[in-house]
Amino acid sequence: MARMMAAVFAEPGRIVLESRPVPDVGPSDALVRISTTTICGTDVHILRGEYPVRKGLIVGHEPVGIVEKLGSQVKGYKEGQRVIAGAITPSGHSYACLCGQPSQDGPDTRHGFKPAGGWRFGNTIDGCQAEFVLVPDAMANLSPVPGNLSDEQVLMCPDIMSTGFAGAESGQVRIGDTVAVFALGPIGLCAALGARLMGATTVIGVDTVPARMAVARKLGIDHVVDFRKVDPVVAIRELTDGRGVDVAVEALGTQQTFENALRVLRPGGTLSSLGVYSGDLRIPLDAFTAGLGDNKIVTSLCPGGKERMRRLMAAVASGRANLEALVTHRFRLADIEMAYDLFAHQRDGVLKVAITP
């Protein structure tokens, strides 16, 4: 039996490199040889035991690679083709998928819905921080990579770009809007860029890490607020002449950032939450105006599927979404434990790491 190296969740606090069998290919699957992948903040939640997955699971959900083998029922693709697959791999045929909610895919349930059911890689099935990954429902999920785009140019598409853009989309950003983004990690930076692409004319980012703030300015963010130097709520109110923002994106997943995002909204504004929360959230009565402020709170799990990936790669190919600056460090798969240590502790100005075989 052929073997491969893979990053495996051993127990809370330990993701280790192990030898594993190369997966068998079912009729609707595709085996993809990984050429580049990365580590996500959600993987760090898994590492720390804050998001539960089974021991022995191969982690990772952001694959760029080459089709190694196709299942007998997979049509329209060929071996040797460069592809990506989204972090969300919907079946394409459940009730959730067919009503436009592929991230909540539940093809094996009676009613066709399952909370976050579309997220399978590194959650309910083996993921892609390995030499190979098995892509389920390949015809719904494989998206060919245009020949003029490099691996690193499309590396953000499977999750970070899709998630960040979803924050702007769920917030229904409109032309002329003012948008605040709390936490300028990779997802927050993508949310800010997504807001600009959707027509926001003022985008305000909140962070304190110099490397992140520098990338935000490079991406054209209009104002960057350092929350260690000023109260971000006060600063954003001043920048908006007391009005507040039309949309606030919460991209970290903490009580404080959630509450601050709520406090900077104008009446009738929208809080778009992208955070992965590790505990209960509290909604302050005054910030919520006792439920009378006409505000909306919406959540998003990144859309997946091949059409979503095609659209995101089109944005990259157009030059309107250049996210290569987010890749700050590069590691070989053999050194992935070192990469986790760097990324989890946010050292050396890391934003995203590129992992190659």
mmCIF file of N, CA, C and O in Angstrom, residues 19-106:
data_model
loop_
_atom_site.group_PDB
_atom_site.id
_atom_site.type_symbol
_atom_site.label_atom_id
_atom_site.label_comp_id
_atom_site.label_asym_id
_atom_site.label_seq_id
_atom_site.Cartn_x
_atom_site.Cartn_y
_atom_site.Cartn_z
ATOM 1 N N SER A 19 3.182 8.966 8.971
ATOM 2 C CA SER A 19 2.999 8.249 7.719
ATOM 3 C C SER A 19 1.600 7.646 7.698
ATOM 4 O O SER A 19 1.182 6.997 8.665
ATOM 5 N N ARG A 20 0.881 7.855 6.601
ATOM 6 C CA ARG A 20 -0.477 7.352 6.452
ATOM 7 C C ARG A 20 -0.655 6.717 5.076
ATOM 8 O O ARG A 20 0.059 7.076 4.122
ATOM 9 N N PRO A 21 -1.616 5.806 4.936
ATOM 10 C CA PRO A 21 -1.885 5.263 3.599
ATOM 11 C C PRO A 21 -2.447 6.337 2.669
ATOM 12 O O PRO A 21 -3.216 7.203 3.106
ATOM 13 N N VAL A 22 -2.068 6.290 1.409
ATOM 14 C CA VAL A 22 -2.696 7.162 0.415
ATOM 15 C C VAL A 22 -4.143 6.718 0.266
ATOM 16 O O VAL A 22 -4.421 5.522 0.142
ATOM 17 N N PRO A 23 -5.110 7.634 0.289
ATOM 18 C CA PRO A 23 -6.526 7.228 0.262
ATOM 19 C C PRO A 23 -6.919 6.502 -1.012
ATOM 20 O O PRO A 23 -6.391 6.768 -2.103
ATOM 21 N N ASP A 24 -7.861 5.561 -0.868
ATOM 22 C CA ASP A 24 -8.488 4.926 -2.026
ATOM 23 C C ASP A 24 -9.503 5.889 -2.638
ATOM 24 O O ASP A 24 -10.126 6.689 -1.927
ATOM 25 N N VAL A 25 -9.687 5.798 -3.946
ATOM 26 C CA VAL A 25 -10.562 6.719 -4.657
ATOM 27 C C VAL A 25 -11.902 6.062 -4.935
ATOM 28 O O VAL A 25 -11.971 5.026 -5.605
ATOM 29 N N GLY A 26 -12.983 6.663 -4.424
ATOM 30 C CA GLY A 26 -14.330 6.178 -4.694
ATOM 31 C C GLY A 26 -14.850 6.716 -6.016
ATOM 32 O O GLY A 26 -14.223 7.589 -6.647
ATOM 33 N N PRO A 27 -16.021 6.259 -6.470
ATOM 34 C CA PRO A 27 -16.539 6.634 -7.786
ATOM 35 C C PRO A 27 -16.695 8.135 -8.012
ATOM 36 O O PRO A 27 -16.457 8.628 -9.118
ATOM 37 N N SER A 28 -17.083 8.891 -6.988
ATOM 38 C CA SER A 28 -17.323 10.325 -7.165
ATOM 39 C C SER A 28 -16.190 11.192 -6.617
ATOM 40 O O SER A 28 -16.319 12.414 -6.560
ATOM 41 N N ASP A 29 -15.081 10.548 -6.222
ATOM 42 C CA ASP A 29 -13.964 11.267 -5.598
ATOM 43 C C ASP A 29 -12.884 11.629 -6.611
ATOM 44 O O ASP A 29 -12.863 11.137 -7.743
ATOM 45 N N ALA A 30 -11.949 12.458 -6.149
ATOM 46 C CA ALA A 30 -10.710 12.719 -6.888
ATOM 47 C C ALA A 30 -9.568 12.724 -5.887
ATOM 48 O O ALA A 30 -9.690 13.285 -4.792
ATOM 49 N N LEU A 31 -8.475 12.074 -6.240
ATOM 50 C CA LEU A 31 -7.262 12.121 -5.428
ATOM 51 C C LEU A 31 -6.394 13.241 -5.972
ATOM 52 O O LEU A 31 -6.054 13.260 -7.161
ATOM 53 N N VAL A 32 -6.054 14.196 -5.106
ATOM 54 C CA VAL A 32 -5.261 15.349 -5.511
ATOM 55 C C VAL A 32 -3.917 15.310 -4.800
ATOM 56 O O VAL A 32 -3.849 15.149 -3.579
ATOM 57 N N ARG A 33 -2.848 15.444 -5.584
ATOM 58 C CA ARG A 33 -1.501 15.549 -5.025
ATOM 59 C C ARG A 33 -1.295 17.015 -4.623
ATOM 60 O O ARG A 33 -1.369 17.903 -5.460
ATOM 61 N N ILE A 34 -1.060 17.254 -3.345
ATOM 62 C CA ILE A 34 -0.934 18.617 -2.849
ATOM 63 C C ILE A 34 0.372 19.240 -3.326
ATOM 64 O O ILE A 34 1.444 18.671 -3.167
ATOM 65 N N SER A 35 0.254 20.436 -3.912
ATOM 66 C CA SER A 35 1.455 21.188 -4.282
ATOM 67 C C SER A 35 1.706 22.332 -3.304
ATOM 68 O O SER A 35 2.853 22.670 -3.023
ATOM 69 N N THR A 36 0.635 22.934 -2.778
ATOM 70 C CA THR A 36 0.758 23.985 -1.763
ATOM 71 C C THR A 36 -0.485 23.970 -0.878
ATOM 72 O O THR A 36 -1.598 23.769 -1.370
ATOM 73 N N THR A 37 -0.273 24.170 0.398
ATOM 74 C CA THR A 37 -1.399 24.344 1.326
ATOM 75 C C THR A 37 -0.951 25.331 2.396
ATOM 76 O O THR A 37 0.119 25.934 2.294
ATOM 77 N N THR A 38 -1.781 25.527 3.418
ATOM 78 C CA THR A 38 -1.459 26.505 4.440
ATOM 79 C C THR A 38 -2.127 26.117 5.756
ATOM 80 O O THR A 38 -2.828 25.111 5.828
ATOM 81 N N ILE A 39 -1.863 26.900 6.789
ATOM 82 C CA ILE A 39 -2.446 26.691 8.114
ATOM 83 C C ILE A 39 -3.431 27.811 8.378
ATOM 84 O O ILE A 39 -3.145 28.981 8.110
ATOM 85 N N CYS A 40 -4.578 27.460 8.916
ATOM 86 C CA CYS A 40 -5.642 28.417 9.204
ATOM 87 C C CYS A 40 -5.757 28.626 10.714
ATOM 88 O O CYS A 40 -5.362 27.764 11.509
ATOM 89 N N GLY A 41 -6.332 29.776 11.104
ATOM 90 C CA GLY A 41 -6.586 30.010 12.517
ATOM 91 C C GLY A 41 -7.480 28.946 13.124
ATOM 92 O O GLY A 41 -7.335 28.606 14.306
ATOM 93 N N THR A 42 -8.397 28.377 12.329
ATOM 94 C CA THR A 42 -9.243 27.301 12.832
ATOM 95 C C THR A 42 -8.414 26.066 13.172
ATOM 96 O O THR A 42 -8.731 25.337 14.122
ATOM 97 N N ASP A 43 -7.357 25.810 12.402
ATOM 98 C CA ASP A 43 -6.457 24.698 12.727
ATOM 99 C C ASP A 43 -5.807 24.911 14.095
ATOM 100 O O ASP A 43 -5.558 23.951 14.831
ATOM 101 N N VAL A 44 -5.536 26.170 14.426
ATOM 102 C CA VAL A 44 -4.959 26.470 15.745
ATOM 103 C C VAL A 44 -5.989 26.213 16.839
ATOM 104 O O VAL A 44 -5.651 25.694 17.912
ATOM 105 N N HIS A 45 -7.268 26.540 16.583
ATOM 106 C CA HIS A 45 -8.332 26.189 17.544
ATOM 107 C C HIS A 45 -8.359 24.674 17.765
ATOM 108 O O HIS A 45 -8.542 24.204 18.893
ATOM 109 N N ILE A 46 -8.184 23.912 16.679
ATOM 110 C CA ILE A 46 -8.145 22.445 16.794
ATOM 111 C C ILE A 46 -6.935 22.015 17.607
ATOM 112 O O ILE A 46 -7.039 21.186 18.517
ATOM 113 N N LEU A 47 -5.777 22.575 17.288
ATOM 114 C CA LEU A 47 -4.550 22.250 18.012
ATOM 115 C C LEU A 47 -4.727 22.464 19.514
ATOM 116 O O LEU A 47 -4.306 21.629 20.324
ATOM 117 N N ARG A 48 -5.357 23.540 19.883
ATOM 118 C CA ARG A 48 -5.512 23.882 21.305
ATOM 119 C C ARG A 48 -6.657 23.149 21.987
ATOM 120 O O ARG A 48 -6.873 23.302 23.190
ATOM 121 N N GLY A 49 -7.414 22.371 21.223
ATOM 122 C CA GLY A 49 -8.541 21.655 21.810
ATOM 123 C C GLY A 49 -9.777 22.511 21.964
ATOM 124 O O GLY A 49 -10.760 22.097 22.593
ATOM 125 N N GLU A 50 -9.780 23.717 21.364
ATOM 126 C CA GLU A 50 -10.926 24.620 21.473
ATOM 127 C C GLU A 50 -12.030 24.259 20.487
ATOM 128 O O GLU A 50 -13.187 24.636 20.687
ATOM 129 N N TYR A 51 -11.670 23.569 19.414
ATOM 130 C CA TYR A 51 -12.650 23.041 18.470
ATOM 131 C C TYR A 51 -12.408 21.538 18.375
ATOM 132 O O TYR A 51 -11.323 21.112 17.973
ATOM 133 N N PRO A 52 -13.394 20.714 18.773
ATOM 134 C CA PRO A 52 -13.137 19.278 18.882
ATOM 135 C C PRO A 52 -13.184 18.542 17.547
ATOM 136 O O PRO A 52 -14.117 18.710 16.759
ATOM 137 N N VAL A 53 -12.156 17.755 17.283
ATOM 138 C CA VAL A 53 -12.161 16.790 16.188
ATOM 139 C C VAL A 53 -11.612 15.481 16.736
ATOM 140 O O VAL A 53 -11.012 15.445 17.809
ATOM 141 N N ARG A 54 -11.822 14.411 15.991
ATOM 142 C CA ARG A 54 -11.366 13.108 16.484
ATOM 143 C C ARG A 54 -9.845 13.005 16.419
ATOM 144 O O ARG A 54 -9.196 13.554 15.509
ATOM 145 N N LYS A 55 -9.284 12.298 17.388
ATOM 146 C CA LYS A 55 -7.845 12.050 17.375
ATOM 147 C C LYS A 55 -7.485 11.200 16.157
ATOM 148 O O LYS A 55 -8.213 10.277 15.794
ATOM 149 N N GLY A 56 -6.359 11.515 15.552
ATOM 150 C CA GLY A 56 -5.912 10.785 14.375
ATOM 151 C C GLY A 56 -6.360 11.383 13.058
ATOM 152 O O GLY A 56 -5.996 10.878 11.986
ATOM 153 N N LEU A 57 -7.137 12.477 13.111
ATOM 154 C CA LEU A 57 -7.612 13.126 11.888
ATOM 155 C C LEU A 57 -6.482 13.918 11.237
ATOM 156 O O LEU A 57 -5.736 14.628 11.909
ATOM 157 N N ILE A 58 -6.361 13.807 9.913
ATOM 158 C CA ILE A 58 -5.447 14.667 9.166
ATOM 159 C C ILE A 58 -6.097 16.039 9.060
ATOM 160 O O ILE A 58 -7.258 16.164 8.668
ATOM 161 N N VAL A 59 -5.359 17.066 9.428
ATOM 162 C CA VAL A 59 -5.932 18.409 9.493
ATOM 163 C C VAL A 59 -5.645 19.194 8.207
ATOM 164 O O VAL A 59 -4.886 18.757 7.354
ATOM 165 N N GLY A 60 -6.276 20.369 8.106
ATOM 166 C CA GLY A 60 -6.053 21.248 6.969
ATOM 167 C C GLY A 60 -7.208 21.248 5.989
ATOM 168 O O GLY A 60 -7.827 20.212 5.741
ATOM 169 N N HIS A 61 -7.503 22.432 5.426
ATOM 170 C CA HIS A 61 -8.665 22.533 4.543
ATOM 171 C C HIS A 61 -8.467 23.546 3.414
ATOM 172 O O HIS A 61 -9.425 24.111 2.914
ATOM 173 N N GLU A 62 -7.220 23.764 2.980
ATOM 174 C CA GLU A 62 -6.940 24.746 1.931
ATOM 175 C C GLU A 62 -6.003 24.146 0.882
ATOM 176 O O GLU A 62 -4.809 24.422 0.880
ATOM 177 N N PRO A 63 -6.542 23.331 -0.028
ATOM 178 C CA PRO A 63 -5.665 22.608 -0.958
ATOM 179 C C PRO A 63 -5.489 23.262 -2.317
ATOM 180 O O PRO A 63 -6.436 23.727 -2.946
ATOM 181 N N VAL A 64 -4.242 23.297 -2.776
ATOM 182 C CA VAL A 64 -3.896 23.582 -4.168
ATOM 183 C C VAL A 64 -3.093 22.378 -4.634
ATOM 184 O O VAL A 64 -2.174 21.937 -3.924
ATOM 185 N N GLY A 65 -3.430 21.825 -5.783
ATOM 186 C CA GLY A 65 -2.688 20.634 -6.192
ATOM 187 C C GLY A 65 -2.972 20.190 -7.608
ATOM 188 O O GLY A 65 -3.493 20.948 -8.439
ATOM 189 N N ILE A 66 -2.628 18.946 -7.879
ATOM 190 C CA ILE A 66 -2.717 18.352 -9.207
ATOM 191 C C ILE A 66 -3.509 17.058 -9.106
ATOM 192 O O ILE A 66 -3.265 16.234 -8.215
ATOM 193 N N VAL A 67 -4.464 16.891 -10.005
ATOM 194 C CA VAL A 67 -5.285 15.679 -9.998
ATOM 195 C C VAL A 67 -4.399 14.465 -10.267
ATOM 196 O O VAL A 67 -3.744 14.368 -11.307
ATOM 197 N N GLU A 68 -4.400 13.549 -9.301
ATOM 198 C CA GLU A 68 -3.621 12.317 -9.421
ATOM 199 C C GLU A 68 -4.452 11.186 -9.997
ATOM 200 O O GLU A 68 -3.988 10.411 -10.840
ATOM 201 N N LYS A 69 -5.710 11.093 -9.530
ATOM 202 C CA LYS A 69 -6.584 10.002 -9.977
ATOM 203 C C LYS A 69 -8.031 10.437 -9.824
ATOM 204 O O LYS A 69 -8.389 11.087 -8.843
ATOM 205 N N LEU A 70 -8.859 10.060 -10.793
ATOM 206 C CA LEU A 70 -10.273 10.410 -10.775
ATOM 207 C C LEU A 70 -11.141 9.182 -10.553
ATOM 208 O O LEU A 70 -10.829 8.086 -11.057
ATOM 209 N N GLY A 71 -12.237 9.356 -9.812
ATOM 210 C CA GLY A 71 -13.206 8.287 -9.635
ATOM 211 C C GLY A 71 -13.913 7.973 -10.942
ATOM 212 O O GLY A 71 -13.972 8.811 -11.860
ATOM 213 N N SER A 72 -14.487 6.791 -11.029
ATOM 214 C CA SER A 72 -15.074 6.307 -12.282
ATOM 215 C C SER A 72 -16.242 7.159 -12.777
ATOM 216 O O SER A 72 -16.538 7.175 -13.970
ATOM 217 N N GLN A 73 -16.902 7.882 -11.869
ATOM 218 C CA GLN A 73 -18.059 8.687 -12.267
ATOM 219 C C GLN A 73 -17.730 10.161 -12.463
ATOM 220 O O GLN A 73 -18.619 10.960 -12.782
ATOM 221 N N VAL A 74 -16.485 10.531 -12.295
ATOM 222 C CA VAL A 74 -16.105 11.946 -12.391
ATOM 223 C C VAL A 74 -15.813 12.299 -13.849
ATOM 224 O O VAL A 74 -14.949 11.709 -14.485
ATOM 225 N N LYS A 75 -16.545 13.273 -14.348
ATOM 226 C CA LYS A 75 -16.404 13.703 -15.736
ATOM 227 C C LYS A 75 -16.001 15.181 -15.779
ATOM 228 O O LYS A 75 -16.283 15.951 -14.877
ATOM 229 N N GLY A 76 -15.363 15.565 -16.878
ATOM 230 C CA GLY A 76 -15.029 16.964 -17.090
ATOM 231 C C GLY A 76 -13.687 17.385 -16.533
ATOM 232 O O GLY A 76 -13.335 18.577 -16.607
ATOM 233 N N TYR A 77 -12.924 16.456 -15.997
ATOM 234 C CA TYR A 77 -11.593 16.741 -15.461
ATOM 235 C C TYR A 77 -10.626 15.707 -16.030
ATOM 236 O O TYR A 77 -11.037 14.691 -16.599
ATOM 237 N N LYS A 78 -9.332 15.977 -15.832
ATOM 238 C CA LYS A 78 -8.353 15.015 -16.310
ATOM 239 C C LYS A 78 -7.192 14.935 -15.325
ATOM 240 O O LYS A 78 -6.906 15.896 -14.589
ATOM 241 N N GLU A 79 -6.549 13.798 -15.308
ATOM 242 C CA GLU A 79 -5.381 13.622 -14.456
ATOM 243 C C GLU A 79 -4.258 14.543 -14.936
ATOM 244 O O GLU A 79 -4.093 14.778 -16.128
ATOM 245 N N GLY A 80 -3.527 15.101 -13.964
ATOM 246 C CA GLY A 80 -2.478 16.053 -14.278
ATOM 247 C C GLY A 80 -2.946 17.495 -14.291
ATOM 248 O O GLY A 80 -2.127 18.412 -14.462
ATOM 249 N N GLN A 81 -4.238 17.732 -14.098
ATOM 250 C CA GLN A 81 -4.805 19.080 -14.124
ATOM 251 C C GLN A 81 -4.581 19.795 -12.793
ATOM 252 O O GLN A 81 -4.770 19.214 -11.731
ATOM 253 N N ARG A 82 -4.175 21.076 -12.843
ATOM 254 C CA ARG A 82 -4.031 21.869 -11.618
ATOM 255 C C ARG A 82 -5.415 22.318 -11.148
ATOM 256 O O ARG A 82 -6.220 22.822 -11.940
ATOM 257 N N VAL A 83 -5.662 22.156 -9.858
ATOM 258 C CA VAL A 83 -6.981 22.463 -9.315
ATOM 259 C C VAL A 83 -6.858 23.017 -7.904
ATOM 260 O O VAL A 83 -5.822 22.874 -7.242
ATOM 261 N N ILE A 84 -7.926 23.671 -7.461
ATOM 262 C CA ILE A 84 -8.127 23.920 -6.042
ATOM 263 C C ILE A 84 -9.491 23.351 -5.673
ATOM 264 O O ILE A 84 -10.340 23.097 -6.541
ATOM 265 N N ALA A 85 -9.687 23.146 -4.381
ATOM 266 C CA ALA A 85 -11.006 22.812 -3.846
ATOM 267 C C ALA A 85 -11.224 23.695 -2.638
ATOM 268 O O ALA A 85 -10.282 23.998 -1.895
ATOM 269 N N GLY A 86 -12.444 24.122 -2.434
ATOM 270 C CA GLY A 86 -12.739 24.986 -1.306
ATOM 271 C C GLY A 86 -12.625 24.256 0.022
ATOM 272 O O GLY A 86 -12.711 23.028 0.098
ATOM 273 N N ALA A 87 -12.449 25.035 1.083
ATOM 274 C CA ALA A 87 -12.486 24.456 2.430
ATOM 275 C C ALA A 87 -13.832 23.815 2.698
ATOM 276 O O ALA A 87 -13.939 22.846 3.453
ATOM 277 N N ILE A 88 -14.874 24.370 2.088
ATOM 278 C CA ILE A 88 -16.222 23.821 2.166
ATOM 279 C C ILE A 88 -16.439 22.985 0.916
ATOM 280 O O ILE A 88 -16.294 23.476 -0.207
ATOM 281 N N THR A 89 -16.784 21.700 1.095
ATOM 282 C CA THR A 89 -16.952 20.796 -0.040
ATOM 283 C C THR A 89 -18.377 20.257 -0.053
ATOM 284 O O THR A 89 -18.639 19.129 0.382
ATOM 285 N N PRO A 90 -19.337 21.029 -0.530
ATOM 286 C CA PRO A 90 -20.732 20.595 -0.512
ATOM 287 C C PRO A 90 -20.983 19.434 -1.464
ATOM 288 O O PRO A 90 -20.278 19.267 -2.471
ATOM 289 N N SER A 91 -22.017 18.671 -1.161
ATOM 290 C CA SER A 91 -22.399 17.554 -2.036
ATOM 291 C C SER A 91 -22.953 18.066 -3.355
ATOM 292 O O SER A 91 -22.848 17.405 -4.381
ATOM 293 N N GLY A 92 -23.598 19.223 -3.311
ATOM 294 C CA GLY A 92 -24.201 19.790 -4.513
ATOM 295 C C GLY A 92 -25.639 19.401 -4.733
ATOM 296 O O GLY A 92 -26.305 19.970 -5.603
ATOM 297 N N HIS A 93 -26.173 18.460 -3.937
ATOM 298 C CA HIS A 93 -27.527 17.970 -4.217
ATOM 299 C C HIS A 93 -28.458 17.961 -3.006
ATOM 300 O O HIS A 93 -29.621 17.569 -3.124
ATOM 301 N N SER A 94 -27.979 18.378 -1.838
ATOM 302 C CA SER A 94 -28.853 18.384 -0.665
ATOM 303 C C SER A 94 -29.824 19.561 -0.743
ATOM 304 O O SER A 94 -29.664 20.486 -1.539
ATOM 305 N N TYR A 95 -30.854 19.543 0.120
ATOM 306 C CA TYR A 95 -31.779 20.674 0.188
ATOM 307 C C TYR A 95 -31.033 21.963 0.529
ATOM 308 O O TYR A 95 -31.337 23.024 -0.002
ATOM 309 N N ALA A 96 -30.055 21.869 1.439
ATOM 310 C CA ALA A 96 -29.284 23.058 1.810
ATOM 311 C C ALA A 96 -28.569 23.632 0.593
ATOM 312 O O ALA A 96 -28.601 24.843 0.351
ATOM 313 N N CYS A 97 -27.920 22.761 -0.181
ATOM 314 C CA CYS A 97 -27.214 23.238 -1.377
ATOM 315 C C CYS A 97 -28.180 23.881 -2.367
ATOM 316 O O CYS A 97 -27.905 24.950 -2.918
ATOM 317 N N LEU A 98 -29.322 23.242 -2.565
ATOM 318 C CA LEU A 98 -30.233 23.698 -3.595
ATOM 319 C C LEU A 98 -31.029 24.927 -3.191
ATOM 320 O O LEU A 98 -31.696 25.535 -4.038
ATOM 321 N N CYS A 99 -30.955 25.317 -1.907
ATOM 322 C CA CYS A 99 -31.578 26.585 -1.521
ATOM 323 C C CYS A 99 -30.517 27.648 -1.254
ATOM 324 O O CYS A 99 -30.806 28.694 -0.671
ATOM 325 N N GLY A 100 -29.288 27.381 -1.698
ATOM 326 C CA GLY A 100 -28.256 28.397 -1.640
ATOM 327 C C GLY A 100 -27.471 28.448 -0.353
ATOM 328 O O GLY A 100 -26.820 29.457 -0.077
ATOM 329 N N GLN A 101 -27.482 27.371 0.448
ATOM 330 C CA GLN A 101 -26.731 27.317 1.699
ATOM 331 C C GLN A 101 -25.798 26.105 1.712
ATOM 332 O O GLN A 101 -25.897 25.241 2.583
ATOM 333 N N PRO A 102 -24.853 26.023 0.772
ATOM 334 C CA PRO A 102 -24.001 24.825 0.678
ATOM 335 C C PRO A 102 -23.117 24.605 1.898
ATOM 336 O O PRO A 102 -22.714 23.469 2.157
ATOM 337 N N SER A 103 -22.807 25.661 2.643
ATOM 338 C CA SER A 103 -21.973 25.488 3.828
ATOM 339 C C SER A 103 -22.694 24.699 4.918
ATOM 340 O O SER A 103 -22.050 24.111 5.793
ATOM 341 N N GLN A 104 -24.025 24.685 4.864
ATOM 342 C CA GLN A 104 -24.831 23.973 5.864
ATOM 343 C C GLN A 104 -25.357 22.658 5.293
ATOM 344 O O GLN A 104 -26.418 22.169 5.668
ATOM 345 N N ASP A 105 -24.581 22.061 4.420
ATOM 346 C CA ASP A 105 -24.927 20.858 3.656
ATOM 347 C C ASP A 105 -25.169 19.651 4.558
ATOM 348 O O ASP A 105 -24.341 19.324 5.402
ATOM 349 N N GLY A 106 -26.294 18.986 4.363
ATOM 350 C CA GLY A 106 -26.590 17.776 5.134
ATOM 351 C C GLY A 106 -27.193 16.696 4.266
ATOM 352 O O GLY A 106 -28.360 16.318 4.454
#
